[in-house]
Short mmCIF file of C-alpha atoms in Angstrom, two decimals:
data_model
loop_
_atom_site.label_atom_id
_atom_site.label_comp_id
_atom_site.label_asym_id
_atom_site.label_seq_id
_atom_site.Cartn_x
_atom_site.Cartn_y
_atom_site.Cartn_z
CA MET A 1 91.53 -176.85 -127.41
CA ARG A 2 93.79 -176.45 -124.44
CA GLY A 3 92.99 -176.50 -120.76
CA ALA A 4 93.90 -173.63 -118.50
CA GLY A 5 97.40 -172.93 -119.79
CA VAL A 6 99.41 -169.90 -118.80
CA ARG A 7 97.51 -167.44 -120.95
CA GLY A 8 94.05 -168.93 -120.44
CA ALA A 9 94.55 -169.30 -116.73
CA ALA A 10 95.98 -165.81 -116.57
CA ARG A 11 92.76 -164.31 -117.81
CA GLU A 12 90.80 -166.29 -115.24
CA ARG A 13 93.11 -165.67 -112.30
CA ARG A 14 94.29 -162.10 -112.81
CA ALA A 15 95.55 -160.63 -109.57
CA GLY A 16 94.19 -157.23 -110.46
CA ARG A 17 97.19 -154.94 -109.98
CA SER A 18 98.88 -152.73 -112.54
CA PRO A 19 102.37 -153.89 -113.49
CA ALA A 20 105.29 -151.87 -112.28
CA PRO A 21 107.29 -149.80 -114.81
CA ARG A 22 109.89 -151.78 -116.71
CA ALA A 23 113.54 -151.18 -115.99
CA GLY A 24 115.99 -150.55 -118.80
CA CYS A 25 119.18 -152.56 -119.12
CA ALA A 26 121.41 -149.79 -117.76
CA ALA A 27 119.19 -149.26 -114.74
CA ALA A 28 119.05 -152.99 -114.22
CA GLY A 29 122.84 -153.19 -114.19
CA LYS A 30 123.13 -150.51 -111.51
CA ARG A 31 120.42 -152.14 -109.46
CA ALA A 32 122.17 -155.50 -109.77
CA ALA A 33 125.36 -154.01 -108.35
CA ARG A 34 123.48 -152.61 -105.37
CA LEU A 35 121.68 -155.91 -104.85
CA CYS A 36 124.94 -157.82 -105.01
CA CYS A 37 126.29 -155.72 -102.16
CA ALA A 38 123.13 -156.37 -100.18
CA LEU A 39 123.35 -160.10 -100.79
CA LEU A 40 126.96 -160.17 -99.66
CA LEU A 41 126.16 -158.24 -96.51
CA ILE A 42 123.45 -160.63 -95.36
CA ALA A 43 125.55 -163.77 -95.79
CA SER A 44 127.44 -165.24 -92.85
CA PRO A 45 131.12 -164.21 -92.59
CA ARG A 46 132.31 -167.50 -94.06
CA VAL A 47 129.86 -167.28 -96.96
CA GLN A 48 131.03 -163.71 -97.60
CA ALA A 49 134.61 -164.87 -97.79
CA ALA A 50 133.78 -167.57 -100.29
CA ALA A 51 131.87 -165.10 -102.46
CA VAL A 52 134.65 -162.51 -102.42
CA ASP A 53 137.31 -165.10 -103.17
CA ALA A 54 135.32 -166.29 -106.17
CA GLY A 55 135.56 -162.88 -107.86
CA PRO A 56 132.98 -160.94 -109.87
CA GLY A 57 131.48 -164.05 -111.47
CA ASP A 58 130.50 -165.63 -108.17
CA ALA A 59 127.07 -167.09 -107.43
CA LEU A 60 125.86 -164.20 -105.27
CA ALA A 61 126.63 -161.69 -108.01
CA ARG A 62 124.65 -163.79 -110.48
CA ILE A 63 121.74 -164.00 -108.03
CA ALA A 64 121.77 -160.21 -107.70
CA ALA A 65 121.77 -159.82 -111.46
CA LEU A 66 118.85 -162.23 -111.83
CA VAL A 67 116.79 -160.41 -109.19
CA ALA A 68 117.22 -157.25 -111.29
CA ASP A 69 116.70 -159.06 -114.62
CA PRO A 70 114.79 -156.84 -117.08
CA ARG A 71 112.76 -159.90 -118.14
CA LEU A 72 110.86 -159.47 -114.86
CA GLY A 73 109.51 -156.14 -116.07
CA GLY A 74 109.95 -154.41 -112.73
CA ALA A 75 108.12 -157.10 -110.75
CA ARG A 76 108.30 -157.21 -106.97
CA VAL A 77 110.71 -159.95 -105.94
CA GLY A 78 111.18 -161.86 -102.72
CA LEU A 79 113.81 -164.54 -102.17
CA LEU A 80 115.35 -166.52 -99.35
CA ALA A 81 117.59 -169.58 -99.29
CA ILE A 82 119.06 -171.24 -96.21
CA ASP A 83 121.38 -174.13 -95.46
CA LEU A 84 119.21 -176.69 -93.66
CA GLY A 85 122.19 -178.13 -91.84
CA SER A 86 123.32 -174.95 -90.12
CA GLY A 87 120.39 -172.61 -90.65
CA ARG A 88 122.81 -170.20 -92.31
CA ILE A 89 121.31 -167.78 -94.84
CA LEU A 90 122.83 -168.26 -98.29
CA ALA A 91 121.02 -165.41 -100.03
CA GLN A 92 118.02 -163.21 -99.51
CA HIS A 93 116.24 -160.32 -101.13
CA ALA A 94 113.16 -158.72 -99.55
CA ALA A 95 112.65 -161.96 -97.61
CA ASP A 96 110.03 -160.32 -95.38
CA ARG A 97 107.98 -158.88 -98.23
CA SER A 98 104.37 -160.12 -98.23
CA LEU A 99 103.54 -161.58 -101.63
CA LEU A 100 100.93 -163.74 -103.31
CA VAL A 101 102.38 -167.24 -103.41
CA ALA A 102 99.77 -168.93 -105.66
CA SER A 103 99.93 -172.73 -105.63
CA THR A 104 103.00 -172.88 -103.41
CA ALA A 105 100.38 -172.54 -100.65
CA LYS A 106 99.83 -176.27 -101.20
CA LEU A 107 103.10 -176.79 -99.32
CA ILE A 108 101.28 -175.67 -96.17
CA THR A 109 98.25 -177.90 -96.75
CA ALA A 110 100.52 -180.85 -97.53
CA ALA A 111 102.89 -180.35 -94.59
CA ALA A 112 100.07 -179.94 -92.08
CA ALA A 113 98.10 -182.93 -93.39
CA LEU A 114 101.14 -185.21 -93.36
CA GLU A 115 102.04 -184.21 -89.81
CA LEU A 116 98.53 -184.24 -88.35
CA LEU A 117 96.97 -187.18 -90.21
CA GLY A 118 100.04 -189.24 -91.08
CA GLY A 119 101.16 -190.49 -94.47
CA HIS A 120 99.33 -193.79 -93.89
CA TYR A 121 95.91 -192.10 -93.47
CA ARG A 122 93.18 -193.25 -95.89
CA LEU A 123 89.75 -191.85 -96.70
CA ARG A 124 86.73 -194.15 -96.79
CA THR A 125 83.72 -194.49 -99.06
CA GLU A 126 81.20 -196.90 -97.54
CA VAL A 127 78.01 -198.72 -98.48
CA PHE A 128 75.34 -199.32 -95.82
CA SER A 129 71.96 -201.01 -95.71
CA ALA A 130 69.02 -199.59 -93.80
CA GLY A 131 65.78 -201.44 -93.32
CA PRO A 132 63.75 -203.70 -91.04
CA ALA A 133 65.74 -206.81 -92.00
CA PRO A 134 69.11 -207.73 -93.53
CA LEU A 135 69.52 -208.88 -97.12
CA ARG A 136 67.22 -211.85 -97.79
CA GLY A 137 66.82 -213.74 -101.02
CA GLY A 138 68.78 -211.10 -102.90
CA VAL A 139 66.39 -208.35 -101.75
CA LEU A 140 67.18 -205.40 -99.49
CA ALA A 141 63.94 -204.28 -97.86
CA GLY A 142 65.02 -200.71 -97.14
CA ASP A 143 67.38 -198.14 -98.65
CA LEU A 144 70.97 -198.51 -99.81
CA TYR A 145 73.28 -195.77 -98.49
CA LEU A 146 76.52 -194.47 -99.94
CA LYS A 147 78.57 -192.47 -97.41
CA GLY A 148 81.61 -190.39 -98.34
CA HIS A 149 84.50 -189.08 -96.26
CA GLY A 150 86.00 -186.66 -98.75
CA ASP A 151 88.12 -189.01 -100.88
CA PRO A 152 89.40 -186.81 -103.74
CA SER A 153 90.72 -189.79 -105.69
CA LEU A 154 87.48 -191.79 -106.08
CA ASP A 155 86.82 -192.74 -109.70
CA ASP A 156 84.27 -194.74 -111.64
CA ALA A 157 86.43 -197.87 -111.46
CA ASP A 158 86.22 -197.72 -107.66
CA LEU A 159 82.43 -197.35 -107.85
CA TRP A 160 82.23 -200.26 -110.29
CA ARG A 161 84.17 -202.46 -107.86
CA LEU A 162 81.72 -201.58 -105.09
CA ALA A 163 78.81 -202.42 -107.42
CA ARG A 164 80.39 -205.75 -108.41
CA ARG A 165 81.06 -206.68 -104.77
CA LEU A 166 77.42 -205.95 -103.90
CA ARG A 167 76.37 -208.33 -106.65
CA GLU A 168 78.79 -210.93 -105.28
CA LEU A 169 77.08 -210.53 -101.89
CA GLY A 170 73.89 -211.63 -103.62
CA LEU A 171 72.11 -208.27 -103.90
CA ARG A 172 69.67 -208.13 -106.79
CA ARG A 173 66.97 -205.71 -105.69
CA VAL A 174 66.68 -202.69 -103.39
CA ARG A 175 63.06 -201.98 -102.49
CA GLY A 176 63.96 -198.48 -101.39
CA ALA A 177 66.24 -195.89 -102.98
CA LEU A 178 69.92 -195.05 -103.23
CA VAL A 179 70.61 -192.48 -100.50
CA LEU A 180 73.67 -190.23 -100.39
CA ASP A 181 75.21 -189.41 -97.02
CA GLU A 182 77.40 -186.31 -97.48
CA SER A 183 77.29 -185.29 -93.83
CA TYR A 184 81.06 -185.59 -93.33
CA PHE A 185 81.32 -182.09 -94.84
CA VAL A 186 79.19 -179.05 -94.17
CA GLY A 187 78.96 -175.69 -95.90
CA PRO A 188 79.37 -174.43 -99.47
CA ARG A 189 80.75 -176.70 -102.17
CA LEU A 190 83.00 -173.94 -103.49
CA PRO A 191 86.11 -173.15 -101.43
CA PRO A 192 86.59 -169.58 -100.20
CA LEU A 193 87.41 -167.11 -103.01
CA TYR A 194 86.49 -169.62 -105.73
CA ASP A 195 83.55 -167.36 -106.56
CA THR A 196 86.05 -164.67 -107.62
CA ARG A 197 85.54 -165.84 -111.21
CA ASP A 198 82.55 -167.64 -112.71
CA THR A 199 84.28 -170.14 -114.96
CA ASP A 200 83.93 -173.81 -115.83
CA ALA A 201 87.72 -174.30 -115.71
CA PHE A 202 88.88 -177.62 -114.24
CA TYR A 203 91.13 -175.85 -111.75
CA ARG A 204 88.06 -174.34 -110.03
CA PRO A 205 86.32 -177.54 -108.88
CA ALA A 206 83.47 -177.93 -106.45
CA THR A 207 84.16 -180.14 -103.44
CA GLY A 208 82.11 -182.70 -101.55
CA ALA A 209 82.19 -185.55 -99.06
CA LEU A 210 81.26 -187.63 -102.10
CA SER A 211 83.47 -186.67 -105.04
CA LEU A 212 84.33 -188.32 -108.34
CA HIS A 213 87.00 -187.94 -111.04
CA ASP A 214 88.41 -184.73 -109.51
CA ASN A 215 84.87 -183.32 -109.83
CA VAL A 216 85.44 -182.68 -113.50
CA VAL A 217 84.35 -184.33 -116.73
CA THR A 218 86.97 -185.24 -119.31
CA ILE A 219 85.73 -184.45 -122.82
CA GLY A 220 87.20 -186.20 -125.86
CA VAL A 221 86.31 -185.04 -129.37
CA ARG A 222 87.37 -186.63 -132.65
CA PRO A 223 86.26 -186.05 -136.23
CA SER A 224 83.87 -188.32 -138.11
CA VAL A 225 83.12 -187.74 -141.82
CA VAL A 226 82.76 -184.33 -143.40
CA GLY A 227 79.36 -182.83 -142.73
CA GLN A 228 78.58 -185.11 -139.80
CA PRO A 229 78.67 -184.35 -136.06
CA VAL A 230 81.95 -184.92 -134.28
CA ILE A 231 82.27 -187.98 -132.05
CA VAL A 232 82.27 -187.10 -128.35
CA THR A 233 83.44 -189.23 -125.43
CA LEU A 234 82.67 -188.24 -121.84
CA ILE A 235 84.74 -189.67 -118.98
CA PRO A 236 83.33 -190.94 -116.76
CA PRO A 237 80.10 -191.86 -118.51
CA SER A 238 77.32 -190.79 -116.18
CA ALA A 239 73.59 -190.18 -116.12
CA TYR A 240 74.47 -186.93 -114.36
CA LEU A 241 75.90 -185.52 -117.61
CA ARG A 242 73.89 -184.32 -120.59
CA LEU A 243 75.57 -183.84 -123.96
CA ASP A 244 74.75 -180.93 -126.27
CA ASN A 245 76.80 -181.59 -129.41
CA SER A 246 76.36 -179.20 -132.33
CA ALA A 247 79.96 -179.40 -133.59
CA LEU A 248 80.54 -180.62 -137.14
CA THR A 249 83.36 -182.36 -138.97
CA VAL A 250 84.62 -180.12 -141.79
CA GLY A 251 87.00 -180.40 -144.72
CA PRO A 252 89.47 -177.93 -146.19
CA PRO A 253 89.68 -175.00 -146.41
CA GLN A 254 87.75 -174.79 -143.13
CA ARG A 255 89.74 -175.04 -139.92
CA SER A 256 89.17 -176.61 -136.54
CA ALA A 257 87.53 -174.20 -134.10
CA LEU A 258 86.08 -176.10 -131.16
CA ASN A 259 84.49 -174.66 -128.06
CA LEU A 260 83.97 -176.98 -125.08
CA SER A 261 82.13 -175.90 -121.95
CA THR A 262 79.93 -177.11 -119.11
CA GLU A 263 76.85 -175.50 -117.63
CA ALA A 264 74.69 -176.32 -114.62
CA VAL A 265 71.06 -176.67 -115.69
CA GLY A 266 68.63 -177.88 -113.04
CA ASP A 267 70.19 -180.83 -111.25
CA ARG A 268 72.45 -181.83 -114.14
CA THR A 269 75.62 -180.58 -115.82
CA ILE A 270 75.30 -179.99 -119.56
CA VAL A 271 78.40 -180.54 -121.70
CA HIS A 272 78.35 -178.22 -124.72
CA VAL A 273 80.46 -179.10 -127.77
CA ARG A 274 80.29 -176.41 -130.45
CA GLY A 275 82.21 -175.36 -133.53
CA THR A 276 84.15 -177.41 -136.07
CA LEU A 277 86.84 -180.09 -136.18
CA ARG A 278 88.68 -180.77 -139.39
CA ALA A 279 88.53 -184.29 -140.84
CA GLY A 280 91.74 -186.17 -140.12
CA ALA A 281 92.60 -183.99 -137.13
CA SER A 282 93.84 -185.55 -133.92
CA ALA A 283 91.42 -186.03 -131.07
CA VAL A 284 90.98 -183.06 -128.74
CA TRP A 285 90.83 -183.62 -124.99
CA ASP A 286 89.89 -181.17 -122.28
CA ARG A 287 88.50 -181.08 -118.74
CA ARG A 288 85.67 -178.99 -117.35
CA ARG A 289 84.20 -178.69 -113.86
CA ILE A 290 80.87 -180.19 -112.82
CA GLU A 291 78.47 -178.47 -110.46
CA ASP A 292 77.23 -181.08 -107.96
CA PRO A 293 79.80 -183.72 -106.92
CA GLY A 294 77.37 -185.69 -104.73
CA LEU A 295 74.81 -186.12 -107.49
CA PHE A 296 77.63 -186.90 -109.93
CA VAL A 297 78.69 -189.79 -107.68
CA GLY A 298 75.16 -190.95 -106.92
CA LEU A 299 73.85 -191.13 -110.48
CA THR A 300 77.06 -192.75 -111.70
CA PHE A 301 76.92 -195.36 -108.93
CA ARG A 302 73.26 -196.18 -109.50
CA GLU A 303 73.91 -196.65 -113.20
CA LEU A 304 76.78 -199.04 -112.43
CA LEU A 305 74.60 -200.97 -109.96
CA GLU A 306 71.90 -201.37 -112.59
CA ARG A 307 74.47 -202.65 -115.07
CA GLU A 308 75.32 -205.30 -112.49
CA GLY A 309 71.67 -206.36 -112.42
CA ILE A 310 70.70 -204.56 -109.20
CA ARG A 311 67.35 -202.79 -109.43
CA PHE A 312 65.74 -200.11 -107.26
CA GLY A 313 62.11 -199.85 -106.22
CA ARG A 314 62.44 -196.07 -105.99
CA ARG A 315 64.35 -194.27 -108.70
CA ALA A 316 64.71 -190.90 -107.01
CA LEU A 317 67.98 -190.27 -105.19
CA ARG A 318 67.87 -188.80 -101.69
CA ARG A 319 70.44 -187.03 -99.53
CA GLN A 320 70.28 -187.99 -95.88
CA ALA A 321 72.58 -188.94 -93.01
CA LEU A 322 72.76 -192.60 -92.01
CA PRO A 323 70.09 -193.77 -89.57
CA PRO A 324 71.34 -195.33 -86.30
CA GLN A 325 70.37 -198.87 -87.32
CA ALA A 326 72.35 -198.81 -90.59
CA ARG A 327 74.66 -201.78 -91.23
CA ARG A 328 77.90 -201.44 -93.16
CA LEU A 329 78.09 -203.76 -96.15
CA LEU A 330 81.26 -202.62 -97.89
CA SER A 331 84.08 -200.12 -97.55
CA HIS A 332 86.48 -198.68 -100.12
CA ARG A 333 89.65 -197.02 -98.87
CA SER A 334 91.67 -194.50 -100.82
CA GLU A 335 95.35 -194.92 -101.44
CA PRO A 336 97.49 -193.62 -98.54
CA LEU A 337 97.53 -189.88 -97.92
CA VAL A 338 101.17 -189.67 -98.96
CA GLU A 339 100.16 -190.79 -102.46
CA LEU A 340 97.34 -188.25 -102.63
CA ILE A 341 99.71 -185.49 -101.58
CA ARG A 342 102.27 -186.63 -104.11
CA ARG A 343 99.67 -186.18 -106.85
CA MET A 344 98.54 -182.87 -105.34
CA ASN A 345 102.02 -181.38 -105.34
CA LYS A 346 103.43 -182.84 -108.53
CA GLN A 347 100.32 -182.04 -110.59
CA SER A 348 99.25 -179.01 -108.51
CA SER A 349 95.78 -180.45 -107.92
CA ASN A 350 93.43 -177.88 -106.43
CA VAL A 351 90.69 -180.38 -105.67
CA ILE A 352 92.93 -182.54 -103.47
CA ALA A 353 94.14 -179.49 -101.56
CA GLU A 354 90.63 -178.20 -100.90
CA GLN A 355 89.22 -181.59 -99.95
CA LEU A 356 92.03 -182.02 -97.43
CA VAL A 357 91.23 -178.68 -95.79
CA ARG A 358 87.76 -179.91 -94.87
CA VAL A 359 89.06 -183.36 -93.90
CA LEU A 360 91.46 -181.67 -91.48
CA GLY A 361 88.56 -179.72 -90.02
CA ALA A 362 86.44 -182.84 -89.58
CA GLU A 363 89.22 -184.90 -88.02
CA ALA A 364 90.25 -182.12 -85.65
CA THR A 365 86.76 -181.35 -84.35
CA GLY A 366 84.88 -184.63 -84.69
CA ALA A 367 82.16 -182.60 -86.39
CA PRO A 368 81.36 -182.19 -90.09
CA GLY A 369 84.28 -180.58 -91.88
CA SER A 370 83.78 -176.90 -92.66
CA TRP A 371 86.04 -174.39 -94.36
CA ALA A 372 86.35 -172.42 -91.12
CA ALA A 373 87.34 -175.50 -89.10
CA GLY A 374 89.88 -176.67 -91.67
CA LEU A 375 91.51 -173.26 -92.06
CA ALA A 376 91.68 -172.95 -88.27
CA VAL A 377 93.66 -176.20 -88.19
CA LEU A 378 96.10 -174.78 -90.74
CA GLU A 379 96.42 -171.56 -88.75
CA ARG A 380 97.27 -173.48 -85.57
CA TRP A 381 99.82 -175.55 -87.45
CA LEU A 382 101.42 -172.41 -88.89
CA ALA A 383 101.60 -170.93 -85.39
CA SER A 384 103.49 -174.04 -84.26
CA ALA A 385 105.91 -173.39 -87.13
CA GLY A 386 106.53 -169.88 -85.83
CA LEU A 387 104.17 -167.88 -88.05
CA ARG A 388 102.27 -165.24 -86.14
CA PRO A 389 98.52 -165.02 -86.94
CA GLY A 390 97.84 -161.84 -88.87
CA SER A 391 101.29 -161.81 -90.48
CA TYR A 392 100.04 -163.80 -93.47
CA GLN A 393 96.82 -164.58 -95.33
CA LEU A 394 95.46 -168.05 -96.07
CA LYS A 395 91.85 -168.28 -97.25
CA ASN A 396 91.81 -171.64 -99.03
CA GLY A 397 94.00 -174.71 -99.34
CA SER A 398 95.22 -174.34 -102.91
CA GLY A 399 96.28 -170.69 -103.21
CA LEU A 400 93.89 -170.04 -106.10
CA TYR A 401 93.06 -166.39 -106.73
CA GLU A 402 94.30 -164.02 -103.99
CA ALA A 403 93.94 -166.55 -101.19
CA ALA A 404 97.53 -166.93 -99.99
CA VAL A 405 99.91 -164.11 -99.02
CA PHE A 406 103.19 -165.03 -97.31
CA THR A 407 106.77 -163.85 -97.16
CA PRO A 408 109.64 -165.95 -98.52
CA ARG A 409 110.89 -166.28 -94.94
CA GLN A 410 107.55 -167.77 -93.87
CA ILE A 411 107.51 -170.29 -96.72
CA VAL A 412 111.07 -171.33 -95.84
CA ALA A 413 109.98 -171.70 -92.20
CA VAL A 414 107.31 -174.18 -93.34
CA LEU A 415 109.87 -176.11 -95.41
CA THR A 416 112.31 -176.13 -92.49
CA ARG A 417 109.68 -177.31 -90.01
CA SER A 418 108.77 -180.31 -92.16
CA TRP A 419 112.36 -181.14 -93.07
CA ARG A 420 113.25 -181.48 -89.40
CA ASP A 421 110.28 -183.74 -88.59
CA PHE A 422 111.21 -187.28 -89.60
CA ARG A 423 107.55 -188.37 -89.33
CA CYS A 424 106.58 -186.35 -92.38
CA GLY A 425 109.62 -184.59 -93.87
CA PRO A 426 110.68 -187.39 -96.23
CA GLU A 427 107.11 -187.71 -97.50
CA LEU A 428 106.85 -183.98 -98.21
CA VAL A 429 110.14 -183.95 -100.11
CA SER A 430 109.13 -186.97 -102.18
CA SER A 431 105.80 -185.35 -103.06
CA LEU A 432 107.42 -182.39 -104.82
CA ALA A 433 108.05 -182.12 -108.54
CA ILE A 434 111.56 -183.20 -109.56
CA ALA A 435 113.43 -180.71 -111.74
CA GLY A 436 113.67 -181.94 -115.32
CA ALA A 437 111.90 -185.20 -114.50
CA ASP A 438 108.24 -185.03 -113.51
CA GLY A 439 105.23 -182.99 -112.45
CA THR A 440 105.13 -179.25 -113.06
CA LEU A 441 108.95 -179.19 -113.27
CA ALA A 442 109.22 -181.92 -115.92
CA GLN A 443 110.22 -179.42 -118.62
CA ARG A 444 112.09 -177.04 -116.34
CA LEU A 445 115.70 -177.06 -115.13
CA ALA A 446 116.22 -180.08 -117.36
CA GLY A 447 119.55 -179.28 -118.96
CA GLY A 448 121.56 -177.74 -116.15
CA THR A 449 123.29 -178.78 -112.98
CA ALA A 450 120.05 -178.55 -110.97
CA ALA A 451 118.31 -181.32 -112.92
CA ARG A 452 116.96 -183.86 -110.40
CA TYR A 453 118.66 -181.94 -107.58
CA VAL A 454 115.78 -179.51 -107.06
CA ARG A 455 112.41 -180.64 -105.73
CA GLY A 456 109.89 -177.87 -105.73
CA LYS A 457 106.34 -176.61 -105.73
CA THR A 458 105.50 -174.18 -108.49
CA GLY A 459 102.93 -171.41 -108.37
CA THR A 460 101.42 -169.36 -111.18
CA LEU A 461 98.70 -166.71 -111.29
CA ALA A 462 98.16 -163.99 -113.85
CA GLU A 463 100.92 -161.77 -112.46
CA VAL A 464 102.60 -164.26 -110.11
CA VAL A 465 105.38 -166.80 -110.53
CA ALA A 466 106.72 -168.72 -107.55
CA LEU A 467 109.03 -171.65 -106.95
CA SER A 468 109.77 -173.00 -103.48
CA GLY A 469 111.29 -176.23 -102.25
CA TYR A 470 114.56 -178.00 -101.60
CA GLY A 471 117.87 -178.33 -103.41
CA GLY A 472 120.55 -180.95 -102.88
CA LEU A 473 124.11 -181.47 -104.05
CA ALA A 474 125.75 -184.39 -105.82
CA SER A 475 128.63 -184.18 -103.35
CA GLY A 476 126.35 -184.55 -100.36
CA GLY A 477 126.21 -182.05 -97.56
CA ALA A 478 123.16 -180.29 -96.25
CA PRO A 479 120.45 -179.37 -98.75
CA ILE A 480 118.95 -175.91 -99.00
CA ALA A 481 115.39 -174.72 -98.50
CA PHE A 482 114.43 -171.83 -100.73
CA SER A 483 111.52 -169.65 -101.79
CA ILE A 484 111.46 -167.47 -104.91
CA ILE A 485 108.39 -165.28 -105.50
CA PHE A 486 107.64 -162.71 -108.22
CA ASN A 487 104.52 -160.50 -108.05
CA GLY A 488 103.23 -157.78 -110.35
CA LEU A 489 104.56 -159.41 -113.52
CA PRO A 490 103.33 -158.09 -116.85
CA ILE A 491 101.23 -160.88 -118.36
CA GLU A 492 103.56 -161.30 -121.31
CA ARG A 493 106.53 -161.82 -118.96
CA VAL A 494 105.18 -164.85 -117.05
CA ARG A 495 106.94 -167.43 -119.20
CA ALA A 496 110.24 -165.54 -119.11
CA ALA A 497 109.86 -165.09 -115.36
CA ARG A 498 109.76 -168.87 -114.95
CA ARG A 499 113.12 -169.06 -116.67
CA VAL A 500 114.50 -166.44 -114.30
CA ALA A 501 113.16 -168.40 -111.30
CA ASP A 502 114.82 -171.55 -112.64
CA ALA A 503 118.12 -169.73 -113.10
CA LEU A 504 117.87 -168.45 -109.53
CA ALA A 505 117.26 -171.96 -108.18
CA GLU A 506 120.25 -173.28 -110.09
CA THR A 507 122.46 -170.43 -108.90
CA LEU A 508 121.37 -170.95 -105.29
CA LEU A 509 122.78 -174.48 -105.53
CA GLU A 510 126.02 -173.00 -106.83
CA ALA A 511 126.08 -170.68 -103.82
CA GLN A 512 125.71 -173.70 -101.56
CA ARG A 513 128.60 -175.44 -103.31
CA SER A 514 130.76 -172.36 -102.84
CA ALA A 515 129.83 -172.13 -99.17
CA LEU A 516 130.62 -175.80 -98.55
CA GLY A 517 133.92 -175.44 -100.39
CA ALA A 518 134.85 -172.49 -98.20
CA HIS A 519 134.26 -174.58 -95.07
CA LYS A 520 136.65 -177.38 -96.00
CA PRO A 521 139.79 -177.42 -93.82
#
């Protein structure tokens, strides 16, 4: 059972437009010739000279041929690459065409957060006591509060450490209840446009001031003996989760056919495991979203407290903001923001991107973080980068569904803005996937001259492939900033389109080498 791979995710995230007619090879060749002329015309005079001197096999001609590649099935293409040292355009094609950019929208969320919050910024999860008296004789007379500030990296190990530290403080009994303070955020749990599809896919997580394990449950399934139920592991283990396991271990000639899903029922999330798993088969792992992050955190934390020998007089959880007389007992801080953004960009984490939108809103206004406030912060930041309001669309922080529409020129403007700001530029570059080495580019651009010289953010929707980022040269010199976007791809061409995007990125580096060579005295 796979997670949301290209085909599965494509069905969930279909952009909803009919693909353009496919071009034949002959037509593609003619179009490539026209595009080559266009690419030559837009280059600076010195870049033109280098391209002409190189002959018909030069980098710009190859870029033109790739833009017209029949593997794209007539998709709409936008491309821009610039030299970050001089600002000179190396190549462009429809650079002002508005296109869905998918997860490359995370570049905007990352760049704004790094500049406005700083790479050192950390998010807190805190424990407070509330009652007529402090802890006495191991007993807390009032309630125990858990307050969140939107940490997207909180996991059950962090909660266990808080529980253990409370025990070390001497706490053994809480006469009141465990109370959840989620007031740092306000508004719907689902980000804007996440209701486009009703799916339990991990990439469509709920958000919350209190969040846990990316707001998903990891489901592990392995066979037992033939005729017996499969063995299921849920991570993290939590009283919030209920398991419905009807799957059986089977022998030959039956095959494995598992179906894993989650469903919100009442105030719990039910994990359904159905179908068959063949004896001797490898374990199957998958992730599915949960419905209520706050309750997920609260029930998991209470269970961990009870395992540490801390009992509650009232079992029911409550949600309520801290009272004025509350006293802080403990505080857990996330890893620095730069590390969160590194995970967001390398793994293309939607939950980190969306949590950061609301954190930006809260920090900017001093009020609970809302979607409107967070998106307004991003809009102001984009304006400072030269993007006119109304010339683009940004409706959430991750680019999921049809949330993010930009031109290649606008994406390159974002990359250029961050590159030139020493406070946050190095952190943004280091957060991107490294070609042929890690993240979403681990298996891409691995064998060519661009391996480890391209750092980029990928984007994929049902009919969208995008790759934007930076490229450097072994010989030094200024790197390039580039944006490559394909829209309207036939579903079956998505994988091939990635290969075309990779070839374009590699050829853009060749164009930069040619340009630098032409400038030598």
